[in-house]
Amino acid sequence: MTMMKTDIEISQSAQLQSIDYVFEKLVPYDDRIKNGYIEQYGNYMGKIPLTYLKSGMECANKHLILVTSISPTKSGIGKTTVSVGLNDALKKLKKNSIAVLREPSLGPCFGMKGGACGGGYSQVVPMDKINLHFTGDFHAITTANNMIASAIDNYFYHNPEKELDIKKITFRRCLDINDRSLRTIYTTQRYGKLIQTGFDITPASEMMAIFCMAYDIDDLRKRIDKIIIAEREDGSFMYCKELGITGSIVALLSDAIKPNLVQSLYNNPVIIHGGPFANIAHGCNSVIATRMGLSLCDYVVTEAGFGSDLGAEKFIDIKCRTAGFSPDVIVLVVAIPGLKNQGGCKDITKEDTRSLEIGLKNLDQHLNALNTFGYKIIVTNNVYDTDTRNEQIILENFCKSRKVKCIKNTCYVDGRDGALNLAQEVIDTIDNTKHIAFPNWAYQKYDNIKDKISDLCENIYGINSDNIRYSYKAEKFIEKYDKTYENYKDELIQEISEYPICMAKTQYSFSDNPSVLPVPTHDTTFTIDEIKINRGAGFLVVIAGNMMRMPGLPKEPAAKKIDYVDGKITGLN
């Protein structure tokens, strides 16, 4: 039996086309003359000028396909693999399509999960460059964020009397590496006063969220102005605008804000741009990237991070609600090893129908969650070589009982041919389904904070709202910022009252506890520890459970397997 090549071996043996040629296939000649050429970053990566962006009305008849998944294992479920394979299959079926994905973070690359370029014969290339420094977007975002932190310190250094009014500096630095030692640090001001602060990982920073939520460059500027950097003793906030450096921050991001163009193994165009995590941030690629995909192609395949309880919910309730998008169909990726893991299986490489049947409760809740929104759902089984026929039959019968299609997908091994059935089902579903412009949201925009959280927990997580617990700190936040008869004229309160919820919680469970598998029970509690205002991003970050916005490395990090040998990077997943 021939051993299949590793992901990086497949990537490095691929026959890539120059990125200007890939762009030529995407954009007609007359449009290139009018709007400009690809900005090349080497031979195989480039940035698309923002002049190609079209208005929402011009994209009204385009089709957006959202790929999400069940709750992941530590190695993922295969969303990106399926997204790339689905797009390649749509292209083979002569559809004008493109995949629009998130950028990988160096944290997972050198930590536990690995990269984010898909896998096997369904991946984007050049995988090694994309997974590492790519076009420098994450470095630009990190620098922009830390420039603000530096400017804050400088402001108080030269204006020490202003510091007397400050209760707490709330803005944190960031770095795109897992480093638990930086979660809490102390800096000093002019007169030696110690200031407690810390680092978040770049994908969890508000700067990343702003970068990905901005509709255009002007919106980016407005959002940066609105970043809360400190809280005064009187309870009011100090904003980034007061530092007078917004222009510099926009300049730092002026190249990064342009979507990146790369290609699949079949030389099909793929846009990769922005990369917030879905467990501690909103988990979607940039609004500008999605707009660019819809501006250039008729079908856009996009994904949202982790399971549907995180990425997909935030994609719909935050990104779509804000930017005016709405998917035509949702593809829910299922992997039998993932379901067995949810069912308590100790060795997912062996047949375990009992664990699988228990784990199907997890799939059941993901279907319940997605049905909240009213979109058509297609389940696709991302086939692993350890799957047995008995296990596949159990999954297929369950999907029949839930009246959803279950399509096998073997694109990891078979490339685009392994996703042709899925692609055809997606096309047929779009052709035979009326587009939903406004879904049934998981919670209502104008509800108070606790009602939004309660609806989110009940509709998406399957948790009884009576079992939600609030820390003293969270209760005080709600008491201060919930809209009431007394404060409804306050501009900030009015704005916050309309903010969506960005829940920060574990990705491994519907609850706030990663050990609660496969679904919460009737008495599962859900604890809200803290609530933060991301005014620049335009949402409330609600932190549940022991969520760290700066991860640490595992005992055996992936970094120990990566090397550079004979001019090639090795060991990268």
GROMACS .gro file of C-alpha atoms in nm, residues 141 156 185 270 298 478 505:
model
    7
  141ILE     CA    1  -0.238   4.422   1.258
  156PHE     CA    2   0.059   5.972   2.992
  185ILE     CA    3   0.254   4.209   3.263
  270VAL     CA    4  -0.890   3.159  -0.345
  298ASP     CA    5  -2.132   3.418  -0.876
  478ILE     CA    6  -2.520   4.494   3.301
  505LYS     CA    7  -1.629   3.014   2.533
   0.00000   0.00000   0.00000
